[in-house]
Structures are given as C-alpha cells and as structure tokens.
Short mmCIF file of C-alpha atoms in Angstrom, two decimals:
data_model
loop_
_atom_site.label_atom_id
_atom_site.label_comp_id
_atom_site.label_asym_id
_atom_site.label_seq_id
_atom_site.Cartn_x
_atom_site.Cartn_y
_atom_site.Cartn_z
CA UNK A 1 144.57 77.32 -69.76
CA UNK A 2 144.45 77.53 -66.02
CA UNK A 3 141.79 80.70 -64.96
CA UNK A 4 143.92 82.55 -62.05
CA UNK A 5 140.04 84.35 -61.02
CA UNK A 6 139.27 82.10 -58.05
CA UNK A 7 142.56 81.83 -56.97
CA UNK A 8 143.10 85.25 -56.55
CA UNK A 9 139.46 86.19 -55.19
CA UNK A 10 139.77 83.68 -52.39
CA UNK A 11 143.03 84.81 -51.23
CA UNK A 12 142.06 88.50 -51.05
CA UNK A 13 139.14 88.03 -49.02
CA UNK A 14 140.84 85.44 -47.03
CA UNK A 15 143.68 88.02 -46.43
CA UNK A 16 141.30 91.02 -45.49
CA UNK A 17 139.12 88.80 -43.59
CA UNK A 18 141.97 87.46 -41.47
CA UNK A 19 143.54 90.93 -40.67
CA UNK A 20 139.96 92.48 -39.74
CA UNK A 21 139.28 89.55 -37.69
CA UNK A 22 142.53 89.63 -35.83
CA UNK A 23 142.12 93.31 -35.05
CA UNK A 24 138.50 92.84 -34.42
CA UNK A 25 137.04 95.17 -36.86
CA UNK A 26 134.33 94.56 -38.99
CA UNK A 27 134.21 92.55 -41.80
CA UNK A 28 133.67 95.32 -44.25
CA UNK A 29 130.74 93.64 -45.96
CA UNK A 30 131.63 90.07 -45.60
CA UNK A 31 128.30 89.09 -44.18
CA UNK A 32 127.28 85.24 -43.80
CA UNK A 33 126.74 84.37 -47.05
CA UNK A 34 130.35 85.48 -48.23
CA UNK A 35 131.81 84.24 -44.99
CA UNK A 36 129.84 80.63 -46.37
CA UNK A 37 131.76 81.40 -49.42
CA UNK A 38 135.12 81.58 -48.02
CA UNK A 39 134.48 78.62 -45.94
CA UNK A 40 134.08 76.03 -48.95
CA UNK A 41 131.28 73.63 -49.52
CA UNK A 42 128.68 73.30 -51.98
CA UNK A 43 127.03 76.21 -53.64
CA UNK A 44 123.79 75.72 -55.51
CA UNK A 45 123.85 76.71 -59.27
CA UNK A 46 120.70 78.02 -61.21
CA UNK A 47 120.39 77.61 -64.72
CA UNK A 48 116.72 78.62 -66.97
CA UNK A 49 116.90 76.84 -69.98
CA UNK A 50 113.79 78.01 -72.40
CA UNK A 51 112.73 76.89 -75.40
CA UNK A 52 110.24 78.64 -77.68
CA UNK A 53 106.49 77.74 -79.03
CA UNK A 54 105.70 75.02 -76.20
CA UNK A 55 106.98 71.15 -76.35
CA UNK A 56 103.82 69.87 -77.58
CA UNK A 57 101.91 69.10 -74.39
CA UNK A 58 98.75 68.23 -76.62
CA UNK A 59 98.25 65.41 -79.09
CA UNK A 60 98.39 65.89 -82.79
CA UNK A 61 94.88 66.87 -82.98
CA UNK A 62 94.32 68.24 -79.21
CA UNK A 63 91.38 70.55 -79.68
CA UNK A 64 91.00 74.33 -78.75
CA UNK A 65 92.86 74.37 -75.13
CA UNK A 66 94.28 70.79 -75.85
CA UNK A 67 94.11 67.44 -74.22
CA UNK A 68 97.08 67.06 -72.26
CA UNK A 69 97.82 64.00 -73.99
CA UNK A 70 100.93 64.89 -76.29
CA UNK A 71 104.87 64.48 -76.14
CA UNK A 72 105.82 65.77 -73.26
CA UNK A 73 104.21 64.86 -70.14
CA UNK A 74 105.03 61.64 -68.58
CA UNK A 75 102.07 59.54 -68.04
CA UNK A 76 102.02 58.05 -64.61
CA UNK A 77 99.08 55.99 -62.54
CA UNK A 78 99.83 58.44 -59.23
CA UNK A 79 99.84 62.15 -59.00
CA UNK A 80 103.61 61.62 -57.38
CA UNK A 81 105.26 58.61 -58.60
CA UNK A 82 108.80 57.48 -59.53
CA UNK A 83 107.34 54.90 -62.03
CA UNK A 84 106.31 56.73 -65.12
CA UNK A 85 106.48 56.55 -68.92
CA UNK A 86 108.27 59.54 -70.53
CA UNK A 87 106.69 60.14 -73.81
CA UNK A 88 108.35 61.17 -77.45
CA UNK A 89 109.44 64.45 -76.71
CA UNK A 90 110.75 63.95 -73.04
CA UNK A 91 112.31 60.48 -73.68
CA UNK A 92 114.70 62.77 -75.62
CA UNK A 93 116.17 63.32 -72.25
CA UNK A 94 116.14 59.95 -71.03
CA UNK A 95 120.02 59.93 -70.14
CA UNK A 96 119.58 62.21 -66.90
CA UNK A 97 116.17 60.88 -65.99
CA UNK A 98 117.57 59.56 -62.51
CA UNK A 99 118.13 63.61 -61.79
CA UNK A 100 114.61 64.47 -62.94
CA UNK A 101 111.43 65.83 -61.66
CA UNK A 102 108.77 66.64 -64.01
CA UNK A 103 106.17 68.65 -62.63
CA UNK A 104 102.69 68.95 -63.85
CA UNK A 105 99.87 71.21 -63.39
CA UNK A 106 100.97 74.75 -63.65
CA UNK A 107 99.25 77.78 -65.66
CA UNK A 108 100.98 80.89 -66.67
CA UNK A 109 99.51 84.11 -66.92
CA UNK A 110 95.94 84.08 -67.89
CA UNK A 111 96.48 80.48 -69.45
CA UNK A 112 95.63 82.10 -72.95
CA UNK A 113 98.01 84.77 -73.66
CA UNK A 114 99.69 83.13 -76.69
CA UNK A 115 102.96 84.35 -77.83
CA UNK A 116 102.90 87.02 -75.26
CA UNK A 117 103.75 84.82 -72.62
CA UNK A 118 107.37 85.65 -72.51
CA UNK A 119 106.53 88.96 -71.04
CA UNK A 120 105.35 86.93 -68.04
CA UNK A 121 107.32 83.55 -68.19
CA UNK A 122 109.84 83.94 -65.64
CA UNK A 123 108.45 87.05 -63.61
CA UNK A 124 104.92 87.99 -61.36
CA UNK A 125 101.65 88.04 -63.62
CA UNK A 126 101.53 91.76 -63.77
CA UNK A 127 104.57 92.07 -65.07
CA UNK A 128 105.90 94.47 -62.37
CA UNK A 129 108.96 93.10 -61.01
CA UNK A 130 112.14 91.68 -61.83
CA UNK A 131 112.58 88.04 -63.44
CA UNK A 132 113.69 85.41 -61.43
CA UNK A 133 117.22 85.47 -62.81
CA UNK A 134 117.73 88.47 -61.83
CA UNK A 135 116.59 88.27 -58.29
CA UNK A 136 118.57 85.10 -57.71
CA UNK A 137 121.52 86.91 -59.19
CA UNK A 138 121.14 90.41 -57.09
CA UNK A 139 121.17 88.16 -53.80
CA UNK A 140 124.36 87.58 -51.87
CA UNK A 141 123.30 83.95 -51.11
CA UNK A 142 123.79 83.36 -54.69
CA UNK A 143 126.62 85.69 -55.33
CA UNK A 144 129.54 84.37 -58.25
CA UNK A 145 133.19 85.72 -58.39
CA UNK A 146 131.89 88.51 -61.11
CA UNK A 147 129.65 91.08 -60.02
CA UNK A 148 129.04 91.83 -63.59
CA UNK A 149 128.01 88.53 -64.15
CA UNK A 150 125.35 88.01 -61.44
CA UNK A 151 122.61 86.41 -64.17
CA UNK A 152 124.18 85.48 -67.33
CA UNK A 153 121.82 85.67 -70.39
CA UNK A 154 122.61 83.95 -73.07
CA UNK A 155 120.48 84.15 -76.00
CA UNK A 156 121.25 81.44 -79.03
CA UNK A 157 119.46 82.77 -81.85
CA UNK A 158 117.11 85.01 -79.54
CA UNK A 159 115.61 87.97 -81.51
CA UNK A 160 118.24 87.96 -84.86
CA UNK A 161 115.38 89.42 -86.73
CA UNK A 162 115.16 92.35 -84.78
CA UNK A 163 112.19 91.03 -82.42
CA UNK A 164 113.16 91.90 -78.59
CA UNK A 165 111.08 88.94 -77.15
CA UNK A 166 113.08 87.97 -74.36
CA UNK A 167 112.33 86.63 -71.27
CA UNK A 168 114.60 88.23 -68.47
CA UNK A 169 113.76 91.35 -66.77
CA UNK A 170 115.28 94.05 -64.52
CA UNK A 171 111.98 95.57 -63.47
CA UNK A 172 108.83 96.92 -64.69
CA UNK A 173 109.48 97.73 -68.66
CA UNK A 174 113.07 96.93 -68.44
CA UNK A 175 113.86 94.13 -70.53
CA UNK A 176 117.61 92.55 -70.58
CA UNK A 177 118.83 91.68 -74.33
CA UNK A 178 120.97 88.57 -74.47
CA UNK A 179 124.12 88.01 -75.64
CA UNK A 180 123.39 86.04 -79.10
CA UNK A 181 127.33 85.41 -80.38
CA UNK A 182 128.81 82.71 -78.46
CA UNK A 183 132.59 84.26 -79.30
CA UNK A 184 131.49 87.70 -77.86
CA UNK A 185 130.02 86.07 -74.59
CA UNK A 186 133.06 83.85 -74.30
CA UNK A 187 135.19 87.14 -74.43
CA UNK A 188 133.15 88.99 -72.13
CA UNK A 189 133.39 86.21 -69.39
CA UNK A 190 136.90 85.21 -70.01
CA UNK A 191 138.29 88.74 -71.46
CA UNK A 192 141.92 88.04 -69.53
CA UNK A 193 145.29 89.30 -70.36
CA UNK A 194 147.46 87.61 -73.02
CA UNK A 195 148.40 84.16 -72.57
CA UNK A 196 151.96 85.21 -71.24
CA UNK A 197 150.80 87.35 -68.82
CA UNK A 198 148.01 85.21 -67.62
CA UNK A 199 151.30 82.39 -67.26
CA UNK A 200 153.17 84.94 -65.30
CA UNK A 201 150.37 85.72 -62.87
CA UNK A 202 149.99 82.02 -62.43
CA UNK A 203 153.71 81.34 -61.52
CA UNK A 204 154.73 84.66 -59.91
CA UNK A 205 153.83 85.95 -56.30
CA UNK A 206 152.63 89.22 -57.51
CA UNK A 207 149.01 87.37 -57.74
CA UNK A 208 148.96 88.36 -54.36
CA UNK A 209 149.54 91.90 -54.38
CA UNK A 210 145.61 93.02 -54.45
CA UNK A 211 145.26 91.34 -50.77
CA UNK A 212 148.53 93.04 -49.62
CA UNK A 213 147.53 96.26 -50.99
CA UNK A 214 144.17 96.42 -49.36
CA UNK A 215 146.02 95.32 -45.98
CA UNK A 216 148.05 98.10 -46.41
CA UNK A 217 145.36 100.42 -47.09
CA UNK A 218 143.67 99.46 -43.91
CA UNK A 219 147.07 100.24 -41.78
CA UNK A 220 147.07 103.67 -42.90
CA UNK A 221 143.27 104.25 -41.81
CA UNK A 222 145.06 102.94 -38.61
CA UNK A 223 147.21 104.45 -35.68
CA UNK A 224 148.54 103.42 -32.43
CA UNK A 225 148.15 100.35 -30.88
CA UNK A 226 145.94 98.68 -33.42
CA UNK A 227 148.41 99.81 -36.32
CA UNK A 228 151.21 97.94 -34.17
CA UNK A 229 149.10 94.84 -33.72
CA UNK A 230 148.45 95.12 -37.37
CA UNK A 231 152.11 95.30 -38.45
CA UNK A 232 152.67 91.91 -36.07
CA UNK A 233 150.01 89.98 -38.38
CA UNK A 234 151.19 91.11 -41.56
CA UNK A 235 154.38 88.71 -41.41
CA UNK A 236 152.14 85.64 -40.47
CA UNK A 237 149.37 86.66 -43.34
CA UNK A 238 152.03 86.66 -46.05
CA UNK A 239 153.35 83.38 -44.94
CA UNK A 240 150.09 81.76 -44.54
CA UNK A 241 149.29 83.22 -48.68
CA UNK A 242 153.10 81.72 -49.42
CA UNK A 243 152.11 78.57 -48.08
CA UNK A 244 148.59 78.16 -49.55
CA UNK A 245 149.83 79.34 -53.14
CA UNK A 246 151.18 75.60 -53.19
CA UNK A 247 148.27 73.95 -51.30
CA UNK A 248 144.83 75.25 -52.23
CA UNK A 249 142.44 72.40 -53.56
CA UNK A 250 141.43 71.79 -56.98
CA UNK A 251 138.60 73.54 -56.89
CA UNK A 252 140.27 77.11 -56.63
CA UNK A 253 140.94 76.89 -60.19
CA UNK A 254 139.56 76.39 -63.20
CA UNK A 255 139.92 75.45 -66.96
CA UNK A 256 138.76 77.78 -69.48
CA UNK A 257 138.22 76.28 -72.92
CA UNK A 258 139.12 77.58 -75.64
CA UNK A 259 136.90 80.38 -77.74
CA UNK A 260 134.44 79.17 -80.01
CA UNK A 261 134.82 79.13 -83.75
CA UNK A 262 133.03 82.21 -85.26
CA UNK A 263 129.67 81.30 -87.50
CA UNK A 264 127.03 83.36 -88.46
CA UNK A 265 124.58 83.66 -85.82
CA UNK A 266 121.46 84.24 -88.31
CA UNK A 267 122.21 81.36 -90.27
CA UNK A 268 120.39 78.21 -90.03
CA UNK A 269 123.33 76.25 -91.63
CA UNK A 270 125.29 76.72 -88.27
CA UNK A 271 122.31 76.50 -86.11
CA UNK A 272 123.30 73.51 -84.25
CA UNK A 273 127.14 74.56 -83.88
CA UNK A 274 126.03 78.09 -82.55
CA UNK A 275 123.81 76.42 -80.13
CA UNK A 276 126.53 74.05 -78.95
CA UNK A 277 129.01 76.76 -78.60
CA UNK A 278 126.33 78.95 -76.22
CA UNK A 279 126.24 75.57 -73.80
CA UNK A 280 129.74 75.35 -73.63
CA UNK A 281 130.53 78.89 -72.63
CA UNK A 282 127.54 78.94 -69.72
CA UNK A 283 128.90 76.15 -68.16
CA UNK A 284 132.62 76.99 -68.33
CA UNK A 285 131.57 80.14 -66.50
CA UNK A 286 129.42 78.04 -64.05
CA UNK A 287 132.57 75.87 -63.58
CA UNK A 288 135.04 78.88 -62.98
CA UNK A 289 132.50 80.23 -60.34
CA UNK A 290 131.97 83.38 -62.08
CA UNK A 291 128.47 83.19 -61.80
CA UNK A 292 125.95 81.11 -60.38
CA UNK A 293 123.04 81.95 -62.31
CA UNK A 294 122.07 81.89 -65.87
CA UNK A 295 119.42 81.99 -68.51
CA UNK A 296 119.90 80.11 -72.15
CA UNK A 297 117.06 81.41 -73.95
CA UNK A 298 116.93 79.72 -77.28
CA UNK A 299 115.39 82.16 -80.12
CA UNK A 300 112.43 83.59 -79.68
CA UNK A 301 108.34 83.12 -79.30
CA UNK A 302 107.06 82.21 -82.56
CA UNK A 303 110.54 81.18 -83.91
CA UNK A 304 111.36 81.78 -87.55
CA UNK A 305 115.03 80.33 -88.17
CA UNK A 306 114.93 76.67 -89.58
CA UNK A 307 115.92 73.72 -87.66
CA UNK A 308 117.79 71.69 -90.71
CA UNK A 309 118.14 68.63 -88.90
CA UNK A 310 114.43 68.48 -88.86
CA UNK A 311 113.27 70.58 -91.71
CA UNK A 312 114.49 72.84 -94.84
CA UNK A 313 110.96 73.44 -95.63
CA UNK A 314 109.36 74.93 -92.62
CA UNK A 315 110.55 77.14 -89.67
CA UNK A 316 109.97 75.89 -86.16
CA UNK A 317 107.05 78.14 -85.59
CA UNK A 318 104.97 76.94 -88.07
CA UNK A 319 105.93 73.59 -87.38
CA UNK A 320 104.70 73.89 -83.89
CA UNK A 321 101.22 75.36 -85.45
CA UNK A 322 101.16 71.74 -87.13
CA UNK A 323 101.42 73.48 -90.71
CA UNK A 324 104.03 70.93 -91.61
CA UNK A 325 103.50 67.32 -91.19
CA UNK A 326 103.44 65.15 -88.03
CA UNK A 327 106.96 64.16 -88.06
CA UNK A 328 108.10 68.31 -88.49
CA UNK A 329 105.92 69.07 -85.49
CA UNK A 330 107.54 66.30 -82.80
CA UNK A 331 110.97 66.79 -84.67
CA UNK A 332 111.28 70.22 -83.62
CA UNK A 333 110.14 69.82 -80.27
CA UNK A 334 112.68 66.93 -80.22
CA UNK A 335 115.68 69.04 -81.42
CA UNK A 336 114.83 71.62 -78.56
CA UNK A 337 114.63 68.89 -75.49
CA UNK A 338 117.68 67.21 -77.10
CA UNK A 339 119.71 70.26 -76.70
CA UNK A 340 118.75 70.37 -73.08
CA UNK A 341 119.89 67.09 -72.91
CA UNK A 342 123.19 68.05 -74.24
CA UNK A 343 123.36 71.06 -71.98
CA UNK A 344 123.42 68.45 -69.17
CA UNK A 345 126.22 66.63 -70.59
CA UNK A 346 128.11 69.58 -70.89
CA UNK A 347 127.34 69.93 -66.93
CA UNK A 348 128.59 66.86 -66.60
CA UNK A 349 131.76 67.04 -68.21
CA UNK A 350 133.28 70.03 -65.66
CA UNK A 351 134.19 69.36 -62.05
CA UNK A 352 132.23 71.58 -59.73
CA UNK A 353 134.10 74.68 -58.49
CA UNK A 354 133.29 74.21 -55.31
CA UNK A 355 133.68 70.49 -53.93
CA UNK A 356 136.18 68.49 -54.69
CA UNK A 357 135.55 65.58 -56.35
CA UNK A 358 132.29 66.35 -57.25
CA UNK A 359 130.58 67.29 -61.19
CA UNK A 360 129.15 70.55 -61.99
CA UNK A 361 125.98 68.82 -62.92
CA UNK A 362 125.90 67.63 -58.96
CA UNK A 363 125.49 71.08 -58.03
CA UNK A 364 123.70 72.61 -60.66
CA UNK A 365 119.63 72.95 -60.85
CA UNK A 366 118.54 73.23 -64.43
CA UNK A 367 114.83 74.26 -65.45
CA UNK A 368 113.54 73.79 -68.75
CA UNK A 369 110.26 75.35 -69.89
CA UNK A 370 108.59 77.49 -72.53
CA UNK A 371 106.68 80.43 -72.64
CA UNK A 372 103.78 78.50 -74.01
CA UNK A 373 102.65 75.14 -73.30
CA UNK A 374 101.88 74.11 -76.83
CA UNK A 375 102.03 75.63 -79.97
CA UNK A 376 99.13 75.01 -82.11
CA UNK A 377 96.38 76.40 -79.75
CA UNK A 378 98.78 78.50 -78.41
CA UNK A 379 97.84 78.35 -74.54
CA UNK A 380 99.65 78.33 -71.43
CA UNK A 381 97.71 75.70 -69.17
CA UNK A 382 99.61 72.59 -67.86
CA UNK A 383 102.67 73.84 -68.81
CA UNK A 384 105.97 72.08 -69.60
CA UNK A 385 108.11 72.36 -66.27
CA UNK A 386 111.40 70.08 -65.66
CA UNK A 387 113.99 70.46 -62.98
CA UNK A 388 117.04 68.38 -63.49
CA UNK A 389 120.53 67.89 -62.07
CA UNK A 390 122.01 67.29 -58.88
CA UNK A 391 121.16 70.42 -56.88
CA UNK A 392 123.49 70.31 -54.21
CA UNK A 393 121.00 67.23 -52.86
CA UNK A 394 118.19 69.64 -52.61
CA UNK A 395 115.92 68.55 -55.52
CA UNK A 396 113.18 66.03 -54.68
CA UNK A 397 113.69 63.98 -57.88
CA UNK A 398 113.35 60.37 -56.53
CA UNK A 399 115.45 57.69 -55.60
CA UNK A 400 117.23 57.17 -58.94
CA UNK A 401 114.86 56.74 -61.21
CA UNK A 402 113.42 60.21 -61.39
CA UNK A 403 110.17 61.63 -60.22
CA UNK A 404 106.91 62.70 -61.76
CA UNK A 405 104.67 65.27 -59.70
CA UNK A 406 101.15 66.47 -60.08
CA UNK A 407 100.97 69.89 -58.03
CA UNK A 408 97.47 70.29 -59.04
CA UNK A 409 96.29 69.63 -55.28
CA UNK A 410 98.12 72.71 -54.44
CA UNK A 411 96.53 74.67 -56.79
CA UNK A 412 95.31 78.34 -56.63
CA UNK A 413 93.62 79.37 -60.14
CA UNK A 414 90.87 78.34 -62.17
CA UNK A 415 90.86 78.27 -65.68
CA UNK A 416 87.62 78.08 -67.68
CA UNK A 417 88.41 75.13 -69.99
CA UNK A 418 91.29 73.07 -68.46
CA UNK A 419 92.21 70.03 -70.10
CA UNK A 420 90.98 66.60 -68.95
CA UNK A 421 93.97 65.37 -67.59
CA UNK A 422 94.25 67.89 -64.99
CA UNK A 423 91.17 69.60 -64.86
CA UNK A 424 90.17 73.53 -64.42
CA UNK A 425 92.58 74.15 -61.56
CA UNK A 426 96.22 74.75 -61.87
CA UNK A 427 99.19 76.64 -59.84
CA UNK A 428 100.08 80.33 -60.67
CA UNK A 429 103.69 79.96 -62.53
CA UNK A 430 105.36 82.94 -59.89
CA UNK A 431 104.52 80.48 -57.01
CA UNK A 432 107.61 77.74 -58.72
CA UNK A 433 109.75 80.72 -59.00
CA UNK A 434 109.13 81.80 -55.19
CA UNK A 435 109.92 77.95 -54.21
CA UNK A 436 113.18 77.84 -56.44
CA UNK A 437 113.90 81.50 -54.57
CA UNK A 438 113.24 79.88 -51.18
CA UNK A 439 115.36 76.60 -52.19
CA UNK A 440 118.33 79.15 -52.79
CA UNK A 441 118.13 81.11 -49.43
CA UNK A 442 116.52 84.21 -51.49
CA UNK A 443 113.53 85.76 -50.12
CA UNK A 444 110.34 84.82 -52.39
CA UNK A 445 109.69 87.96 -54.75
CA UNK A 446 105.86 87.10 -55.95
CA UNK A 447 102.40 87.19 -54.93
CA UNK A 448 101.49 83.54 -53.40
CA UNK A 449 102.87 81.14 -51.48
CA UNK A 450 105.75 78.43 -51.85
CA UNK A 451 104.63 74.93 -53.48
CA UNK A 452 105.71 72.11 -50.87
CA UNK A 453 107.06 68.70 -52.24
CA UNK A 454 109.96 69.97 -54.95
CA UNK A 455 112.68 70.84 -52.44
CA UNK A 456 114.26 69.02 -49.33
CA UNK A 457 114.62 72.73 -47.79
CA UNK A 458 111.15 74.13 -48.54
CA UNK A 459 107.99 73.22 -46.80
#
C-alpha cells in the first residue's frame, strides 16, 4: 500500500514556507537542514547493527587477550589496501564487499570489561552522555519525517529473559528499551487509519487540508497590507499544490510492507523468522523516510537463546566461550554476520525515499560491531568494526573491491597486552562515533578527535 506520509509532510511544509517567504516572514523554525530537506537530494541514513559476544577476532586457541588471528579481521599486506582476504566469519558478507570498509585497531573502554561493554559501546567511556544513535537522531541534520522515531531502536531477542543489557542511552543512567516484537514495531511505525480511509486520503483533495489550515491560521495573525498580500497568494498556492498532486516524484511516496506474522519472540524455534521480520520493518521505515537513524541490537551480551540453525545443544554465549566445538564457535558467529548480510539485502530491495532511481542501500551507512571483540577472553581490543553501504558517496570504501584500513597509526590509547598483529596502541571507540557524527553534519559529541581516512567529508 502507498504511505501518504511523505507526500503530505512535503506539501504541508512547502506551502507554509512559500507563504512565509512571499510575506517576507521568518520560516517558523525551517532552518537550513529543513530547507535542504524540502529541496530534495541525497540524505544519509545510519544503522548501527550490534551483535553479541564478539565476532571471533582471535583464533580457536588465541590466549588470554587473543592473538588477532581469528575469523573476522581480513588479512592484508598493508595498513590500507583493497587487496585483502576475508576470513571465515567476515566472508559471510562477501556479497557486499564492494561497498565495505573493514576497520582495525580500535579499543572499547579499558579493553577488559567483559560483558559490561554494552554500557559504553555506542557512547563515551565515562558512560555519561547519550549514545551516538540518540545524538544523531536528535539533530535536525538527521531528521526524518516522524519526530517520534528520531532514532529507531529494534531489539530482536534483546533482553527477552529480563536482562536489560541494551546499548542505546539518552543520557547518564537513562537506558532505552528496544521494541522486541516486530509486529508491535511495525504497528508503532506504520499505525495508520484503515485501508479504506488511506485510499480516500490518497485519492481525495482533503490531504491538503493540513497545509491550508496552517496558512489560514497564519492569515488570522496578520492584518492590513500583509493580510491582503497573503490573500492574493492563497489562490496561486492552492493551484501549485493541485498541480503537484499529480507531479510529485516517486520518492515522495513509499510502499509499506504487510505486517509481519506473529511468532513467540522468546522461542528459539522462530528465532530466524523474528529476526528477519525486524530487519524488514527497519528497512521499510528507512525507505519511507520516517527515520534516518536506527539501531538493531541482536539479543544481548551473554546471549542465552539457542540458534537452532547452528546447534540446539549449546547457547550462543557458550559457543562464543568455545564450550562447544569449533564448528559451533564459528557457526554462531557466522550466523550473526549472515544476518548483517541479509539486512543489507533488504536495503538493496527498497527504493531510496529521496533520490529517484537510487536504492536505499546507496544512501545508507550500516555499522556492524559488538560489545566485545572475542567471547572467550571477553576482551575489547582490536574490536570488530565494519562500515557498509553506499553512504551517499561519503564512505571511503575503495574502488569496487572494498577496503581494509588499519587506523592503529592514529592510536591514542594504550593497552597493557595488546595483540601481536596491532601491538599495544589502539584508537578509542568514541573517536569513531565522533567521526560518524562529523560525516553526518553533526557536532562530534565525545572527548577526542575524529579519525581521518574513513569519510570523504571528514579530515
């Protein structure tokens, strides 16, 4: 079905802006970012895709703080190279290699906080500030169409056992709870009137009434020459709006997928279907322009819900600890990486809401990471960090073959052990989020400088 949201918001703001401009009046809060949005053009979307218990950055017998020779980080002969080889887990994302930037040399927190890494994964080390998804969502530069979803938080299987170990925060001690049921997530985002009413709204001219009502309200506040001048503008504005009803470009609309089927969200049997439903709903919300920032947190640290596609004998946390066999250890990590790949596939399926002819994936940055590097030593050095997607051309992800980039030469943190690949100096994770913020046109929120070489517009 056609979602009328984008069309109605566009027309409403256009009419108000045109009226105010004609009168020489202020634009009532329509600052530069909003006027850029009205003018159209590419708009970057950002998704944080968080998986639990690391992505096996160390080998099967990697040691106390690991050896950095595991199943995630690509191997390359240079710190910055398009000639690299993916490992067993990262190879699950081969289909999207061309638009991928594999970063290496990052440390989270003190490097040894174990499962507590979820406290600071997306924010400052002191855990006092909002997480980066909230920071971006609050800024007008990253505004979507619905202020209620400034930063969408999807949590497939996160905290279903009552453990609120979530990665998104509005401030010190203020944790956000994700929506864990994809059916409820869909209803919250796309909760529109009945299909008959929607059809009438799409066909009927009364979809312009919000704009006309605002203009008439403005008229009542004016008098004399200004009011007369506005009266002369109303006829022309109504005609423009009538003309545009049939001429608005395709990105002004979106298609809302059918609501997901309802399944028990705490059941391992339906785990894959629930996960896939979350991915579709989030992609659909981005495709409708309702939000431009989202976090998808798969489960929680020390995850207990079995992945039956891999094993019914051990939960993913035990597998990360290597309590099961090597196949289960790698298999669970591959499953998480595969979910990131399938989410990218969803983004490739939708049209972009802002640029006609482009796909959603062309203007989305997906950041894959975890609250720890590896689940057996439970450390946070040499963190898994992957940037994927077209990102509106801002991401420096190579020239068609992807890119491996060790940022260790820009390190600002020391670790007492380190690993034999990177050494003992690492980049502090909040600097990565500062860099993402800067790329989005948002003031970097955390202590520390940006990291250079990741985005074309950040230096």
